[in-house]
Short mmCIF file of C-alpha atoms in Angstrom, two decimals:
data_model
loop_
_atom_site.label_atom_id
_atom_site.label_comp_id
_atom_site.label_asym_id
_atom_site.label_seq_id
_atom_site.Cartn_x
_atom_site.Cartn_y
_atom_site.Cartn_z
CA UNK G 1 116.50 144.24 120.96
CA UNK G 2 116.13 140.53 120.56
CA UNK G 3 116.87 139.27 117.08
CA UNK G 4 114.71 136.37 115.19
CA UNK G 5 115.92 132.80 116.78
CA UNK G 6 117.63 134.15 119.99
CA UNK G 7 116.82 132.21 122.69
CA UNK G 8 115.10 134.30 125.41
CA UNK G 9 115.06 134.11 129.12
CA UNK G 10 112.51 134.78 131.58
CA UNK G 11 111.91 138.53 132.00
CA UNK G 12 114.24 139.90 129.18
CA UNK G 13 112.84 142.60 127.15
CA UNK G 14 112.38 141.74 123.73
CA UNK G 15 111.20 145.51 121.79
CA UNK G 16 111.04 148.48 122.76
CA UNK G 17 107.80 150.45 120.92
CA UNK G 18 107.43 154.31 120.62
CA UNK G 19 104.81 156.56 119.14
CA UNK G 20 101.29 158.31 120.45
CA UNK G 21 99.82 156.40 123.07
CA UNK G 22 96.35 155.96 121.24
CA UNK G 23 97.90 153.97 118.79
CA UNK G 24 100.37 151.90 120.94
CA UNK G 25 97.18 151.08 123.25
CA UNK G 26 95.58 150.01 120.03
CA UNK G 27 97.54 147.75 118.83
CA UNK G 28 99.51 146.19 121.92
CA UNK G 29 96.96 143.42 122.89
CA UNK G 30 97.01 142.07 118.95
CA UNK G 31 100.60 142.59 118.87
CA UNK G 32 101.37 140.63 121.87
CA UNK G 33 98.96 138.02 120.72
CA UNK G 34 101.25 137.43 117.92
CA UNK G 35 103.97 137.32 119.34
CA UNK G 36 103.18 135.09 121.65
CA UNK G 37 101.67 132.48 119.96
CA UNK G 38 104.22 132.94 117.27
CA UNK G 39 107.30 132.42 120.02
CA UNK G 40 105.23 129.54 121.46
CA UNK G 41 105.44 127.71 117.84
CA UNK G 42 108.94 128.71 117.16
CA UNK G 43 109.96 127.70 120.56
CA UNK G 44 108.31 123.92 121.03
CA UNK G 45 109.92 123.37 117.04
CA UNK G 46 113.59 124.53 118.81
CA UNK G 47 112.74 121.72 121.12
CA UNK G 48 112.06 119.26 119.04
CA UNK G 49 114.95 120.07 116.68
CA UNK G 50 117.35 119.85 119.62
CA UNK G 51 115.92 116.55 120.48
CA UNK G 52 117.26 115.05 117.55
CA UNK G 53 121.11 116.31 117.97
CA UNK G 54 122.80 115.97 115.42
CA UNK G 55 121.09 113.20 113.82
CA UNK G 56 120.07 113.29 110.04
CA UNK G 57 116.30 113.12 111.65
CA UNK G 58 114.21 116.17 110.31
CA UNK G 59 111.63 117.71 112.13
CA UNK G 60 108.68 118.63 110.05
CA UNK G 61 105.81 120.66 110.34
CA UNK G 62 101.81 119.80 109.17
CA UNK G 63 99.85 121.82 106.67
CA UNK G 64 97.55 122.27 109.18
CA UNK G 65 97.57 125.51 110.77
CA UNK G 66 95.51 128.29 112.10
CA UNK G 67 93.03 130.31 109.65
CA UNK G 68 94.46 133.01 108.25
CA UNK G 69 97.99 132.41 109.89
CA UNK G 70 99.78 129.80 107.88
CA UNK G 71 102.42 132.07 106.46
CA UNK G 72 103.34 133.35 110.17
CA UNK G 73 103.03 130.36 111.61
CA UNK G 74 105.15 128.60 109.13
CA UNK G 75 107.67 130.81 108.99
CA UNK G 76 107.63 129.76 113.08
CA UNK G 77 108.79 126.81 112.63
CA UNK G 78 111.50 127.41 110.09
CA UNK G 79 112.91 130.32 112.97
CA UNK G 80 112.52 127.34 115.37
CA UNK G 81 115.18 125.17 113.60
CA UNK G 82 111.86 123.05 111.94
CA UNK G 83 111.39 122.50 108.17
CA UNK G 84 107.98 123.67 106.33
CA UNK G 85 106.51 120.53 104.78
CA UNK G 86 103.99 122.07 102.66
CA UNK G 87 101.95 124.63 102.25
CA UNK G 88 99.03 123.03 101.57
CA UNK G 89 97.27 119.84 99.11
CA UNK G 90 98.98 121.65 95.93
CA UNK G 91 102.52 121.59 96.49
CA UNK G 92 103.02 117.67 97.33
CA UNK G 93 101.74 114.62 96.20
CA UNK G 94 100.83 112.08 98.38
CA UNK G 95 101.69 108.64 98.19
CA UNK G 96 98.55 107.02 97.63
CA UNK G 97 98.23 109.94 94.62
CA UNK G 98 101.81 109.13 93.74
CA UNK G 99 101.47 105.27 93.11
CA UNK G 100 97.70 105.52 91.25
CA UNK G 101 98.71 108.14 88.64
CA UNK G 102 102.05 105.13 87.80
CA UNK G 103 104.96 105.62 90.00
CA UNK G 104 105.98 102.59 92.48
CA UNK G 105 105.85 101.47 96.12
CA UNK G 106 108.49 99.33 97.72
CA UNK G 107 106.56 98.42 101.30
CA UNK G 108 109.24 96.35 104.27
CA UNK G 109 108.52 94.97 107.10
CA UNK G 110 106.35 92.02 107.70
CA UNK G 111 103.69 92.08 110.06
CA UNK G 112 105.13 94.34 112.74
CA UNK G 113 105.60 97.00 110.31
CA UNK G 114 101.87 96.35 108.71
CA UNK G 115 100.80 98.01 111.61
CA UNK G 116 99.26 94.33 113.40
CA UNK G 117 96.19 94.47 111.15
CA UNK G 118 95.96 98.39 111.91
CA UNK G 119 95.97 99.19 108.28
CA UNK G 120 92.59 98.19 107.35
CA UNK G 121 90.33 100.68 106.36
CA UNK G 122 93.43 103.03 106.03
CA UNK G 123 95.16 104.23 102.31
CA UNK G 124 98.35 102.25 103.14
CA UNK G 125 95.68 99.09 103.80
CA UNK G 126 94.13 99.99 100.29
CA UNK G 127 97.17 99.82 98.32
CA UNK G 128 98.65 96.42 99.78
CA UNK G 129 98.64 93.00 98.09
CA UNK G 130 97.63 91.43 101.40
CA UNK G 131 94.05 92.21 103.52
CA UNK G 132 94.80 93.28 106.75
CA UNK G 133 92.71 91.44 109.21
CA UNK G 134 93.64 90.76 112.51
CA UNK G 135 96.32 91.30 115.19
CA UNK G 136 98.99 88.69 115.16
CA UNK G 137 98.55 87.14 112.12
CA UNK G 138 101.94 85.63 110.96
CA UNK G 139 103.78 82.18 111.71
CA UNK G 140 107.34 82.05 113.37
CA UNK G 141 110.01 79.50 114.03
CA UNK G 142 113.42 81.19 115.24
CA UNK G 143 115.20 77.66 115.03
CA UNK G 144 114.36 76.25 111.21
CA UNK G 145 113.14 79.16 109.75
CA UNK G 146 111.14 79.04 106.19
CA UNK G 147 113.39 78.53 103.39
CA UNK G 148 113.16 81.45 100.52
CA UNK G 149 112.34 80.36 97.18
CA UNK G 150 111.13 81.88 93.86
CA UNK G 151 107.51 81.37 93.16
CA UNK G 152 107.87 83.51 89.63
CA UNK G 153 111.37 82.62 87.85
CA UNK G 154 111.09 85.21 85.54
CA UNK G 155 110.99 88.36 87.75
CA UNK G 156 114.48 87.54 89.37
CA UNK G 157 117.90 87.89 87.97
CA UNK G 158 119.45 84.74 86.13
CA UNK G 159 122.42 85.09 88.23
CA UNK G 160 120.68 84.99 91.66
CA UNK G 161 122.12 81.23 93.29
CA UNK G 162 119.06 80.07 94.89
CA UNK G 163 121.21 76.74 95.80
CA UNK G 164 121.75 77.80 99.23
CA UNK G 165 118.66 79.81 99.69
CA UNK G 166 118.14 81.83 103.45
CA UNK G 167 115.72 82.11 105.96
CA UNK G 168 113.37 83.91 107.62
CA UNK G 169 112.01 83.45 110.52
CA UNK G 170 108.64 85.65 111.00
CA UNK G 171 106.11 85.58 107.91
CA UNK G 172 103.07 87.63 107.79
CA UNK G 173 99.94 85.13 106.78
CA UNK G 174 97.45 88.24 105.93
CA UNK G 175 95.32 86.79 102.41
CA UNK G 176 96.60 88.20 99.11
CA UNK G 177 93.87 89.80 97.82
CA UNK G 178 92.67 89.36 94.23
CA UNK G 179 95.06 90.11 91.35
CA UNK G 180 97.74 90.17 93.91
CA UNK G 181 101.21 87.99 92.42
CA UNK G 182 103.50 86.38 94.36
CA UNK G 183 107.00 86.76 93.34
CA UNK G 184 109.27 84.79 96.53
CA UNK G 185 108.22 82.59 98.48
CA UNK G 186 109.13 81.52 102.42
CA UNK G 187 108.91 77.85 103.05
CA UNK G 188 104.73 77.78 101.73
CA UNK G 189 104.14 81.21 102.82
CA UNK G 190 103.97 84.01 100.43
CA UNK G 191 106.79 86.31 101.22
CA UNK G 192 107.11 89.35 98.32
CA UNK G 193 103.82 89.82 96.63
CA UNK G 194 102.89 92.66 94.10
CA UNK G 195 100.50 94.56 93.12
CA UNK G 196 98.81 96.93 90.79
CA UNK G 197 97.21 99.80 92.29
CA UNK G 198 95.63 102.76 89.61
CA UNK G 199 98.58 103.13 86.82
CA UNK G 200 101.38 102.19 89.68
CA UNK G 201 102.93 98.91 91.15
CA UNK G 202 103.09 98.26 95.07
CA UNK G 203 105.36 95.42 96.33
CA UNK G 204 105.02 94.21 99.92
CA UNK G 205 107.85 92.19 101.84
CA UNK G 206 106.13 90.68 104.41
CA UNK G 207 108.58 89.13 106.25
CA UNK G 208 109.99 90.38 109.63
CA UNK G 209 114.04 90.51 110.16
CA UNK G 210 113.47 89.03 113.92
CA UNK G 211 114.96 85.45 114.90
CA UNK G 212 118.30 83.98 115.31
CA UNK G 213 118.11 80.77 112.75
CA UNK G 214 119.86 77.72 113.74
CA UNK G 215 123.59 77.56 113.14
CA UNK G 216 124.02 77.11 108.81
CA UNK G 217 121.27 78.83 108.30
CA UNK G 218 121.18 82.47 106.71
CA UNK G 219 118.86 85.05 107.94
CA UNK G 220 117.66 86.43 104.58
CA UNK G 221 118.68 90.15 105.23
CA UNK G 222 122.45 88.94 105.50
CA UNK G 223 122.04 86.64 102.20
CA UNK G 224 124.55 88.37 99.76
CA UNK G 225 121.92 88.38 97.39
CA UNK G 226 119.20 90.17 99.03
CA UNK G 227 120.42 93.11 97.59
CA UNK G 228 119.56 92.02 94.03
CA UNK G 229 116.06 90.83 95.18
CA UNK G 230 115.48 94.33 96.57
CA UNK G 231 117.47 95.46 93.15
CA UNK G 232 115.02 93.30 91.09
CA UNK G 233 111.79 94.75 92.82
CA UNK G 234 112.66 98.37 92.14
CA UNK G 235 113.67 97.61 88.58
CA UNK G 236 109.58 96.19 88.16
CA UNK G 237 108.35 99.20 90.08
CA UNK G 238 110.32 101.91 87.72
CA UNK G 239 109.33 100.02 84.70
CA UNK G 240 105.99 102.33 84.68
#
């Protein structure tokens, strides 16, 4: 009576079962078990998808589901309005797999997004250029800022004009650790370090995109060469 996705309400009869009673009596309480654990998945994943709207957010599910249900269950959350992430450790590779065997990391954000010192003892922590090691661990001036400058020459593009060279305000002051290179510089602060990590490369921007500089002054994200900094850093991280 009720086809797969309909939303249901309260009391509304959903199937309609015939046969000998024997069997129906048999199998009603493991029927009903199913379905209702399977609704309850499909229905919390149609909440969470109509959270998001319209957005280009997508809701994903984990690999990790019940024994001997992960098919059903999966196929849930994709009735729900959900997307399957994987089945299980076969069918993706994980980042920390990803960058060892030679592909590339690109890592924003500055202290903030370093999770505060969070990340030690963590995979993320493992792969960075910096040690994680406490909470608050950056410097800050919102007026002056710390001037960017290249601290390796020969990584950035010749026609970068580091004449009028931007700002940023928030610096994370975590230690490189050893082997790490630092590639940009803000004010004496290390501000774009690399990395090896297994066969790949990991680069971390450590600075934060918080602050209002001082009138002249250019926060670095709206420096119209930022993009060919970023540009640059990929290029060395695809080069494996």
């Amino acid at each position: 009576l009720a086809k797969e996705g309909d939303r249901c309400r309260p009391g509304q009869i959903l199937a309609r079962v015939t046969g000998r009673a024997r069997g129906i009596l048999t199998g009603e309480r493991t029927a009903l078990n199913f379905v209702q654990r399977l609704c309850g998945i499909a229905t919390m994943a149609r909440q969470y998808a109509d959270a998001v709207g319209g957005a280009k957010t997508r809701i994903l599910d984990t690999r990790k589901t019940t024994p001997g249900l992960r098919l059903l269950e999966k196929y849930a959350v994709t009735v729900g309005g959900a997307q399957n992430h994987r089945l299980g450790l076969y069918d993706r590779i994980m980042i920390k797999d990803f960058v060892r065997s030679g592909g590339g990391l690109l890592v924003f954000g500055g202290h903030f997004n370093l999770s505060c010192g969070l990340d030690r003892g963590t995979w993320i922590g493992e792969m960075l250029p910096v040690a994680a090691t406490s909470y608050r661990q950056f410097v800050r001036d919102d007026a002056k800022g710390f001037a960017l400058s290249p601290a390796d020459t020969s990584f950035f593009s010749k026609t970068i004009d580091w004449s009028k060279a931007p700002v940023a305000a928030t610096v994370d002051t975590s230690p490189l650790k050893a082997g790490a290179r630092v590639l940009l510089k803000a004010g004496d602060h290390p501000a774009v370090i690399a990395t090896s990590f297994g066969q790949g490369r990991v680069i971390a921007v450590v600075m934060n995109q918080h602050g209002t500089p001082n009138a002249g002054l250019t926060p670095y994200w709206e420096w119209k060469y930022w993009p060919r900094v970023v540009s640059d850093c990929l290029r060395w991280l695809a080069q494996n």
